[in-house]
Backbone as a ProteinNet text record, in pm:
[ID]
protein_1_A
[PRIMARY]
MATSADLRQSVIAQARTVVVKVGSNVLSRADDTLDPARIRDLAAQIDRIRRTGRQVVVVSSGAVAAGIGRLKLPGRPTDLPHLQAAAAAGQAHLIRTWDEAFAEFGFHAGQILVTANDFKSRVRYLNVANTLHTLTEYGVVPVVNENDTVSIEEIKFGDNDRLAAMVANLLPDPLLVILSIVDGLYDGDPANGASRRSRWSMAGTTTSRSWRSTSAARGGRGGCSRSWRRSVSQRPSGRQ
[TERTIARY]
9477.8	9444.4	9443.9	9340.8	9327.1	9435.3	9491.7	9593.2	9526.1	9605.5	9550.8	9502.4	9573.3	9530	9395.5	9374.7	9246.1	9135.3	9164.8	9065.6	9027.4	9127.6	9098.5	9011.4	9046.7	8970.8	8827.7	8808.4	8674.2	8587.3	8644.5	8568.9	8536.5	8634.5	8612.9	8506.9	8509.3	8413.5	8270.1	8250.1	8115.2	8064.1	8154	8116	8038.3	7926.4	7849.5	7877.3	7920.8	7950.7	8086.2	8169.5	8300.3	8298.5	8321.6	8331.6	8479.6	8528.4	8670	8685.1	8746.4	8775.2	8916	8931.4	9062	9100.2	9210.9	9255.1	9320.3	9331.3	9387.8	9530.9	9611	9750.9	9766	9669.2	9673.2	9649.4	9564.5	9523.4	9604.5	9693.5	9764.4	9912.1	9970.1	10114.4	10187.1	10319.3	10399	10366.5	10318.5	10285.4	10140.6	10072.7	9934	9830	9866.5	9768.6	9720.2	9605.3	9543.9	9629.1	9633.8	9711.1	9615.8	9583.4	9488.9	9536.7	9667.3	9719.4	9684.3	9688.4	9651.2	9503.6	9418.6	9276.4	9250.4	9320.5	9304.6	9346.3	9452.4	9498.1	9393.9	9336.5	9231.8	9107.6	9074.2	8958.2	8974.9	9095.9	9121.7	9100.5	9142.5	9123.8	8976.3	8904.5	8760.9	8687.8	8729.6	8670.1	8687.1	8803.7	8825.8	8734.9	8711.2	8619.5	8477.9	8434.4	8299.1	8278.9	8384.3	8372.7	8349.9	8369.6	8339.5	8192.4	8115.7	7974.1	7943.1	8043.3	8022.4	7997.9	7924.1	7905.9	8018.6	8054	8160.3	8109.5	8140.4	8113	8245.9	8278.1	8403.2	8372.9	8445.1	8441	8573.1	8566.5	8687.5	8714.7	8829.8	8882.3	8946	9008.6	9083.7	9026.9	8912.8	8855.2	8948.8	9009.2	9100.1	9222.3	9277.6	9393.1	9359.3	9239.8	9198.6	9184.9	9133.3	9117.3	9249.7	9347.4	9480.4	9536.3	9520.5	9570.5	9490.5	9357	9271.1	9288	9306.4	9320.2	9465.1	9555.8	9699.6	9749.3	9709.3	9751.8	9895.4	9969.7	10109.5	10123.5	10017.3	10021.8	9885.3	9875.7	9749.5	9712.6	9592.1	9550.8	9551.1	9568.9	9573.5	9451.6	9373.9	9255.2	9130.2	9023.5	8902.4	8835.3	8814.8	8747.9	8820	8953.2	9027	9029	9027.7	9014.5	8880.4	8775.2	8642	8630.2	8691.1	8688.3	8763.7	8878.5	8954.4	8873.9	8803.3	8721	8606.3	8544.7	8432.3	8477.8	8592.6	8644.3	8696.2	8751.1	8812.8	8716.6	8600.4	8508	8461.1	8433.5	8389.9	8499.5	8624	8736.5	8758.3	8741.1	8759.8	8660.7	8532.6	8432.9	8448.1	8488.7	8511.9	8627.5	8731.8	8846.2	8806.8	8728.2	8678.4	8591.3	8501.5	8410.2	8485	8584.1	8661.1	8742.4	8793.7	8868.8	8776.6	8657.2	8562.3	8515.2	8497.7	8446.7	8537.3	8665.9	8758	8722.1	8646.6	8608	8458	8389.5	8250.4	8146.3	8183.6	8082.4	8109.8	8024.6	8031.9	8031.2	8066.8	8063.6	7937.6	7883.1	7770.9	7809	7801.3	7848	7743	7785.4	7700.1	7779.5	7733.4	7797	7708.4	7764.1	7684.6	7751.2	7674.3	7726.1	7683.9	7738.2	7703.1	7554	7490.8	7348.3	7263.9	7316.7	7242.3	7227.2	7311.3	7300.9	7229.5	7194.6	7120.7	6970.6	6932.2	6791.6	6750.3	6644.5	6600	6562.5	6493.1	6449.2	6569.9	6664.1	6781.4	6870.1	6879.4	6956.6	6902.2	6770.1	6707.8	6724.5	6722.2	6743.6	6883.2	6982.8	7119.5	7125.4	7064.7	7064.3	6995.1	6879.8	6806.1	6885.6	6953.4	7033.9	7148.4	7215.4	7324.3	7275.1	7164.3	7112.2	7068.4	7005.5	6957.5	7072.5	7174.7	7291.6	7355.5	7368.2	7427.5	7338	7205.5	7114.7	7142.3	7179.6	7210.1	7352.2	7428.6	7565.4	7662	7619	7701.6	7775.8	7900.9	7976.9	7957.5	7890.7	7876.1	8011.6	8038.3	8158.7	8110.7	8133	8080.8	8191.9	8156.1	8253.1	8178.8	8249.6	8197.1	8181	8072.8	8052.3	8139.7	8263.8	8362.5	8323.5	8242.3	8209.5	8120.7	8053.9	7967.9	8004	8091.3	8128.6	8259.2	8248.5	8366.3	8459.7	8407.4	8493.1	8566	8505.4	8570.5	8702.3	8702.2	8824.3	8927.9	8883.2	8977.3	9036.9	8953.2	8998.8	8990.4	8898.4	8866.1	8911.5	8868.2	8886.1	8760.7	8764.8	8644.4	8634.2	8719.4	8714.4	8578.6	8531.1	8402.7	8288.6	8297.5	8195.3	8190	8305.3	8308.9	8243.9	8269.3	8208.4	8057.1	8009.7	7865.4	7801.2	7871.1	7820.6	7812.7	7914.5	7915.2	7794.2	7749.3	7633.5	7503.5	7503.8	7384.3	7372.9	7475.6	7485.7	7483.6	7441.5	7432.7	7569.1	7596	7717.5	7842.2	7875.7	7983.8	8122.5	8219.3	8361.2	8416.7	8467.9	8521.6	8672.4	8725.8	8869.7	8913.8	9005.1	9053.4	9194.5	9210.9	9341.9	9401.2	9514.4	9572.9	9724	9795.6	9938.7	9964.4	9858.9	9875	9902.7	9998.6	10049.8	9966.3	9836.5	9753.9	9637.4	9565.8	9449	9491.3	9472.2	9516.9	9399.8	9429	9324.6	9307.1	9380.6	9369.2	9434	9454.5	9517.9	9659.5	9690.6	9824.3	9936.2	9904.8	10006.1	10044.3	9961.1	9987.3	10074.4	10191.6	10283.7	10228.3	10124.8	10066.7	9970.3	9927.2	9833.9	9905.4	9832.2	9889.5	9813.4	9886.8	9823	9739.3	9619.4	9527.3	9586.3	9550.8	9597.4	9535.6	9430.8	9369.1	9447.2	9546.4	9625.8	9722.8	9712	9792.9	9867.8	9993.3	10072	10007	10012.4	9949.4	10044.7	9987.1	10066.7	10129.5	10256.4	10323.9	10288.2	10259.7	10230	10333.2	10327.2	10425.6	10379	10260.8	10208	10281.4	10278.7	10353.1	10266.1	10159.7	10079.8	10053.7	10018.2	9981.6	9830.2	9779.1	9634.3	9596.4	9490.4	9431.8	9293.8	9263.1	9134.4	9056.3	8928	8843.1	8720.7	8688.7	8573.7	8472.5	8347.8	8242.4	8132.4	8097.9	7993.3	7858.7	7769.7	7635.4	7553.1	7445.2	7350.9	7418.8	7505.8	7568.3	7669.7	7734	7827.4	7963.8	8065.8	8199.3	8263.7	8367.7	8443.1	8590.4	8657.9	8798.5	8870.1	8999.6	9076.6	9215.7	9285.6	9422	9498.3	9627.7	9714.4	9792.3	9816.2	9910.2	10023	10143.6	10257.4	10322.8	10344.5	10418.9	10504.9	10575.9	10664.7	10587.1	10639.7	10568.8	10589	10476.3	10485.7	10506.4	10546.7	10564	10435	10445	10326	10257.2	10125.8	10048.2	9901.8	9824.5	9681.9	9653.3	9539.7	9494.7	9409
8433	8329.6	8391.1	8359.5	8416.9	8364.4	8452.1	8413.8	8378	8322	8289.6	8416.2	8527.9	8653.9	8698	8679.6	8713.4	8627.6	8499.4	8407.9	8451.4	8485.1	8529.3	8653.7	8749.8	8874.3	8851	8759.2	8729.4	8667.1	8569.6	8503.4	8600.9	8682.4	8779.1	8880.9	8924.3	9025.6	8975.1	8843.7	8786.7	8758	8758.8	8721.2	8833.2	8797.2	8892	8873.6	8753.1	8721.8	8653.9	8695.2	8633.6	8559.4	8429	8346.8	8323.2	8367.5	8355.4	8254.1	8140.7	8042.7	8065.9	8082.3	8109.7	7992.3	7927.8	7811	7845.5	7745.9	7765.7	7816.2	7760.5	7801.5	7944.8	7992.2	8131.1	8225.1	8183	8269.8	8249.8	8152.1	8123	8154.6	8184.1	8206.3	8071.7	8079.2	7956.5	7876.4	7944.5	7874.4	7827	7829	7782	7875.6	7995	8091	8180.8	8244.5	8328.3	8451.8	8492.9	8608.9	8723.3	8813.5	8922.9	9014.8	9031.7	9118.6	9063.2	8932.2	8871.8	8896.2	8885.5	8908.8	9054.2	9147.6	9289.2	9313.1	9246.2	9260.2	9206	9090.9	9033.9	9122	9181.8	9270.6	9388.4	9441.6	9553	9509.6	9387.7	9337.7	9310.8	9259.2	9236	9368	9470.8	9603.7	9650.7	9626.5	9667.9	9591.9	9464	9386.5	9442.4	9471.6	9524	9657.9	9734.2	9864.1	9851.2	9731.6	9708.6	9674.7	9666.7	9633.5	9487	9406.3	9263.5	9235.3	9129.4	9081	8984.5	8976	8885.4	8798.4	8669.3	8575.5	8510.1	8506	8445.9	8310.8	8207.4	8078.2	8066.1	8079.8	8096.1	7978.6	7916.8	7824	7906.7	7841.1	7914.2	7913.3	7844.8	7844.9	7777.6	7666.2	7597.5	7683.9	7746.3	7834.1	7948.9	8005.6	8113.5	8063.7	7941.1	7884.5	7855.3	7813.6	7786.6	7913.3	8025.6	8151.1	8200	8191.5	8241.9	8160.8	8030.5	7943.1	7927.2	7991.7	7985.3	7841	7761.4	7622.1	7613.6	7512.3	7499.3	7460.1	7410.4	7369.8	7321.4	7272.5	7223.7	7091.4	7080.2	6954.5	6840.3	6719.2	6603.3	6513.2	6527.9	6443.8	6525.9	6456.8	6522.4	6612.5	6568.9	6657.1	6790.3	6787.4	6911	6996.7	6932.4	7007.8	7080	7008.5	7069.4	7181.4	7164	7269.3	7393	7371.1	7483.2	7554.7	7477.4	7536.9	7618.3	7565.3	7635.1	7768	7766.2	7889.5	7984.6	7927.8	8010.9	8072.5	8009.2	8060.6	8202.6	8228.9	8363.7	8466.5	8427.7	8518.2	8538.4	8430.9	8438.6	8535.6	8520.8	8607.7	8751.1	8769.6	8905.3	8972	8893.9	8948.8	8989.7	8906.1	8942	9066.7	9072.8	9185.6	9316.2	9311.9	9431.9	9476.2	9379.6	9414.2	9477.6	9421.2	9478.3	9616.7	9635.2	9762.3	9878.9	9852.4	9958	10013.8	9935.6	9977.6	10004.6	10007.4	10049.8	9942.3	9815	9709.4	9604.5	9502.9	9406.6	9263.3	9171.3	9028	8967.6	8868.8	8791.7	8644.8	8583	8446	8343.8	8244.9	8132.2	8004.6	7920.3	7791.8	7680.6	7591.6	7487.6	7351.5	7247.4	7110.9	7053.6	6938.8	6875.4	6847	6817.4	6787.4	6907.4	7028.2	7146.4	7153.6	7079.9	7079.1	6954.5	6864.2	6744.7	6763.1	6849.6	6879.8	6998.5	6982.6	7089.6	7215.2	7197.2	7312.6	7386.6	7313.2	7377	7438.5	7372.7	7424.9	7561.4	7569.6	7695.9	7801.9	7760.5	7857	7917.8	7834.3	7886	7985.6	7947.6	8036.3	8168.6	8162.5	8284.6	8374.6	8313.3	8393.4	8462.4	8389.9	8449.6	8569.3	8550.9	8658.3	8778.9	8752.7	8862.9	8940.2	8869.8	8938.6	9030.9	8982.4	9068	9187.1	9170.1	9283.8	9392.8	9351.8	9447.3	9504	9457.2	9503.8	9433.8	9322.1	9243.7	9136.2	9110	9002.6	8874.4	8772.9	8646.8	8578.7	8531.2	8453.1	8313.1	8217.7	8082.4	7990.4	7899.6	7799.9	7671.9	7560.4	7432.7	7441.9	7386.4	7385.4	7275.1	7311.6	7212.7	7140.9	7204.2	7142.9	7019.8	7005.4	6888.5	6811.7	6865.7	6800.4	6723.9	6601.1	6523.6	6500.5	6457.1	6422.9	6544.5	6663.8	6784.5	6810.2	6794.4	6819.8	6710.2	6586	6475.9	6465.3	6494.9	6462.5	6578.4	6669.1	6759.6	6901.3	6985	7128.7	7191.9	7320.5	7390.8	7407.4	7340.4	7357.4	7316.4	7197.4	7151.2	7238	7280.9	7370.7	7498.4	7553.2	7675.7	7654.5	7538.5	7509.9	7498.8	7438.7	7425.4	7561.3	7646.1	7781.1	7858.1	7843.4	7914.1	7877.2	7751.9	7708.2	7771.7	7833.8	7900.2	8044.6	8094.2	8236.8	8264.2	8384.7	8416.2	8443.3	8381.2	8403.8	8410.8	8300.3	8305.7	8287.9	8348.1	8321.4	8269.4	8146.5	8084.9	8098.8	8161.5	8181.2	8108.1	8012.5	7933.5	7977.8	8036.6	8078.8	7967.4	7916.4	7798.5	7799.6	7712.3	7697.1	7591.4	7527.4	7423.9	7489.6	7434.1	7496.7	7460.4	7493.3	7470.5	7377.2	7338.7	7251.8	7110.2	7014	6877.1	6782.7	6664.4	6565.3	6472	6496.2	6416.9	6491.3	6422.8	6483.9	6529.1	6659.9	6707.3	6641.2	6589.3	6522.1	6386.2	6335.4	6207.4	6232	6171.7	6194.6	6154.4	6069.1	6025	6127.9	6225.3	6327.3	6421.9	6466.1	6554	6685.5	6791.9	6922	6928.1	6984.4	6989.9	7067.9	7026.8	7098	7236.3	7262.4	7395.3	7493.7	7444.9	7535.7	7611.7	7742.3	7824.6	7927.7	7952.5	8051.2	8187	8261.2	8392.5	8498.9	8604.6	8718.1	8691.1	8721.3	8705.6	8821.1	8789.9	8893.4	8887.4	8981.1	8986.3	8914.2	8849.1	8783.3	8653.4	8610.2	8491.1	8366.9	8365.8	8245.1	8218.2	8093.3	8056.7	8057.3	8087.7	8086.4	8003.9	7924.7	7852.6	7909.8	7952.9	8014.9	7929.2	7903.7	7827.4	7909.1	7921	8001.4	7912.1	7933.6	7857.3	7951.8	7953.5	8044	8003	8100.1	8071.5	8000.5	7934.7	7865.8	7759.8	7682.5	7573.5	7618.6	7729.2	7785.6	7719.6	7794.2	7738.5	7709.7	7629.2	7599	7616.3	7700.6	7729.7	7743.8	7725.6	7751.8	7795.9	7861.9	7903.8	7918.2	7948.7	7956.3	8086.3	8143.9	8254.3	8206.5	8203	8153.5	8265.6	8240.6	8332.2	8249.2	8312.9	8237.3	8141	8019.7	7911.1	7911.9	7893.1	7865.2	7716.9	7673.1	7529.7	7455.6	7337.2	7262	7211.4	7183.3	7136.3	7153.4	7191.5	7207.5	7324.4	7316.8	7426.6	7521.2
5700.8	5799.5	5939.5	6016	6149.9	6242.9	6322.5	6420.5	6552	6645.7	6777.5	6847.8	6826.7	6887.8	6832.2	6700	6638	6697.5	6716.4	6774.2	6914.5	6996.3	7131.8	7132.3	7049.6	7045.8	6999.2	6904.6	6854.2	6962.2	7035.5	7142	7253.8	7291.9	7399.3	7361	7235.4	7190.5	7198.1	7180.5	7181.3	7322.6	7420.5	7556.6	7624.6	7687.5	7767.8	7916.3	7953.7	8093.4	8100.5	8195.9	8215.8	8349	8343.7	8463.7	8489.8	8605.6	8639.1	8752.1	8721.8	8824.8	8875.8	9006.4	9066.7	9156.3	9125.7	9200.9	9333.4	9419.8	9553.4	9547.7	9456.3	9449.3	9399.9	9324	9279.1	9396.7	9490.2	9600.6	9727.6	9730.8	9855.6	9844.9	9961.2	9970.8	9980.7	9990	9999.8	10124.7	10231.7	10356.1	10359.9	10244.4	10228.7	10288.7	10331.5	10381.6	10267.7	10290.1	10187.8	10159.5	10032.6	9989.8	9953	10047.9	10018.9	9906.5	9893.1	9787.2	9649.5	9632.8	9505.9	9476.4	9579.2	9559.1	9521.6	9584	9547.3	9402.7	9360.3	9222.8	9125.6	9158.3	9073.2	9071.3	9186.8	9192.8	9097.9	9088.9	8997	8852.7	8819.7	8684.2	8655.5	8754.8	8738.5	8717.9	8788.8	8769.8	8626.3	8568.7	8430	8333.8	8361.4	8277.9	8288.9	8409.8	8431.5	8359.6	8350.1	8283.6	8132.7	8077.4	7936.1	7914.8	8024.2	8014	8034.8	8062.7	8085.4	8233.5	8259.5	8395.6	8429.1	8557	8601.3	8715.5	8708.9	8817.3	8853.6	8982.2	9029.1	9092.6	9050.8	9117.9	9192.6	9323.4	9404	9496.5	9479.2	9579.2	9690.6	9786.1	9887.3	10027	10050.3	10184.6	10285	10246.5	10338	10365.8	10261.1	10279.7	10374.4	10357.7	10447.1	10590.2	10606	10740	10807.4	10731	10787.7	10850.9	10781.8	10836.1	10954.7	10945.2	11052.7	11180.5	11166.9	11283	11326.6	11254	11283.6	11290.6	11192.6	11187.7	11137.4	11180.2	11136.9	10990.6	10930.5	10790.6	10746.6	10623.8	10570.4	10637.7	10694.5	10757	10656.3	10704.9	10616.9	10630	10737.5	10754.3	10725.4	10684.9	10637.7	10740.7	10866.9	10962.8	10981.9	10986.5	11006.5	10880	10762.5	10637.3	10632.1	10670.8	10667.4	10769.7	10886.3	10987.5	10938.3	10874.6	10819.6	10711.8	10628.9	10523.9	10583	10688	10750.8	10810.6	10879.6	10939.1	10832.6	10725.5	10623.1	10525.1	10502	10400.9	10433.7	10560.8	10599.6	10572.4	10603.9	10579.4	10429.4	10351.1	10206.3	10143	10175.6	10113.3	10162.2	10287.4	10337.4	10262.5	10235.1	10163.2	10022.1	9954.1	9821.3	9829	9927	9937.7	9963.9	10053.4	10082.7	9960.7	9884.4	9763.1	9658.8	9642	9545.7	9588.9	9720.3	9771.7	9734.6	9717.3	9676.1	9538.6	9460.8	9326.5	9315.7	9430.3	9431.8	9410.8	9425.4	9415.8	9522.4	9530.7	9640.5	9589.5	9680.4	9653.2	9712.6	9643.6	9694.8	9699.7	9815.5	9832.7	9791.2	9711.6	9675.1	9699.9	9792.1	9820.7	9767	9687.7	9622.9	9639.4	9610.2	9601.5	9466.7	9432.6	9305.3	9297.2	9410	9409.2	9366.9	9384.4	9343	9191.4	9117.7	8972.3	8921.5	9012.2	8974.6	8992	9084.9	9108.1	9022.4	8942.9	8854	8931.3	9043.9	9122.3	9179.6	9237.1	9296.2	9188.8	9074.1	8960.6	8917.7	8906	8866.9	8975	9101.1	9209.4	9202.7	9173	9157.7	9042.6	8930.2	8813.3	8845	8910.8	8943.3	9037.3	9134.4	9227.2	9155	9065.9	8987.9	8907.4	8836.8	8752	8836	8950.2	9032.4	9095.7	9139.6	9195	9091.2	8967.1	8864.5	8832.8	8844.5	8826.1	8928.9	9049.2	9156	9144.7	9046.9	9033.8	9127.3	9185	9276.4	9197.4	9233.7	9170.5	9251.8	9196	9268.7	9286.2	9407.2	9434.9	9473.3	9384.5	9399.5	9447.9	9537.9	9583.8	9616.2	9605.2	9653.3	9803.9	9856.1	10001	10061.7	10092	10136.6	10264.7	10347.4	10476.5	10461.1	10345.7	10324.8	10198.2	10114.4	9988.7	10007.5	10050.9	10088.9	9971.1	9858.3	9745.6	9691.1	9700.4	9647.3	9717.6	9851.1	9926.3	9898.8	9888.1	9875.2	9735.1	9631.3	9496.3	9396.1	9415.1	9306.2	9324.9	9232.8	9242.1	9181.6	9157.9	9113.1	8961.6	8884.5	8739.6	8681.8	8720.3	8666.8	8717.6	8842.9	8895.4	8811.9	8777.9	8698.3	8561.9	8500.2	8370.6	8382.7	8491.3	8511.1	8538.7	8612.4	8636.9	8505.9	8421.4	8292.9	8208.8	8218.4	8141	8187.3	8304.9	8356.1	8307.4	8238.7	8210.1	8060	8019.5	7877.1	7815	7699.8	7621.1	7709.3	7779	7877.4	7817.1	7881.5	7858.2	7989.7	7990.1	8111.4	8112.2	8216.2	8232.6	8357.6	8343	8455.6	8490.3	8609.2	8656.4	8741.4	8697.3	8759.2	8738.1	8807.5	8782.2	8675.7	8624.6	8522.8	8388.3	8314.3	8193.7	8070.3	8073.3	7956.3	7983.2	7876.2	7882.9	7844.5	7935.9	7913.8	7891.7	7831.2	7807.5	7926.7	8035.4	8157.2	8271.9	8383.2	8498.8	8460.5	8473	8435.3	8515.2	8635.1	8716	8657.9	8568	8502.9	8380.1	8377.3	8266.9	8131.7	8130	8003.3	7944.9	8026.3	7978.6	7882.8	7782.6	7681.3	7676.8	7649.4	7639.9	7513.1	7524.5	7411.8	7295.9	7175.9	7057.7	7047.2	7126.5	7124.6	7211	7288.2	7370.4	7281.6	7282.5	7194.5	7275.9	7241	7314.5	7303.8	7412.5	7413.6	7463.7	7516	7559.7	7695.2	7708.5	7837.2	7928.5	8055.1	8152.6	8263.9	8355.2	8463.9	8588.5	8582.9	8701.6	8729.1	8856.3	8895.6	8896.2	8815.9	8802.8	8656.1	8626.5	8490.5	8480.1	8362.4	8345.4	8225	8240.2	8130.3	8108.7	7989.1	7961.7	7865.3	7897.3	7807.8	7776.1	7649.5	7609.8	7542	7574.9	7510.7	7470.9	7344.2	7298.3	7351.2	7371.1	7419.5	7314.5	7358.8	7271.9	7185.5	7249.5	7176.8	7075.2	7098.8	7002.2	7008.3	6964.1	6948.2	7083.5	7079.9	7201.2	7171.3	7249.6	7226.5	7360.6	7360	7480.5	7441.1	7533.3	7506.7	7636.5	7626.4	7743.3	7741.1	7858.7	7874.5	7963.2	7910.5	7987.2	8064.9	8191.7	8276.3	8369.7	8459.9	8548.5	8634.2	8653.3	8721.3	8870.9	8943.9	9086.7	9106	9224.2	9247.9	9218.8	9157.1	9122.8	9247.1	9233.7	9348.7	9320.9	9421.8	9404.5	9312.2	9243.8	9160.7	9239.1
[MASK]
++++++++++++++++++++++++++++++++++++++++++++++++++++++++++++++++++++++++++++++++++++++++++++++++++++++++++++++++++++++++++++++++++++++++++++++++++++++++++++++++++++++++++++++++++++++++++++++++++++++++++++++++++++++++++++++++++++++++++++++++

């Protein structure tokens, strides 16, 4: 009988593209500012994935956290205009940090900012797909983020998990990996005590990192759907 480790290895072996969604809490320090050391560490891991012949696309939160540090704000803004301003100032710093981290390994970041409407319009949807494919042809790692300056609901209620899943659907044979502080895949909001962890969440290998990761894999062309969890030491709960 196949073990959870066998399942993980099988799904990973079939993946041609790895989409890595990185949550805000993974990229930020305790004071809500951006953590460049964490990004450098992730860049090293992405380099190792690329060396296997796979393409990598990063869906990165963290624009607001980057803006808090760049603008030297006393804390995370609570009203929408100031959140959007922090995101606008922080997005440039965020993509620069990713690009400088990638450059240490000989490749670059390409920024793609999208909104939900870009996936509702067929023409814009195809433009996003074409840009992703062309960037990977050039050996560039696309770094995708919600355009926080115009996407009101994203800042107030959401995160980039659904965006990452939609991006994965644009790519060949994708493996979607969600890095978060949430302890697995749930059937609802993990903050809601009534939500239950999915039965597909399986214990995995313990690592030394200080964040939790939830990984979801979906085979290309309507293939299988699987997910699993790697448990490590927990950061304080909060935004993903």
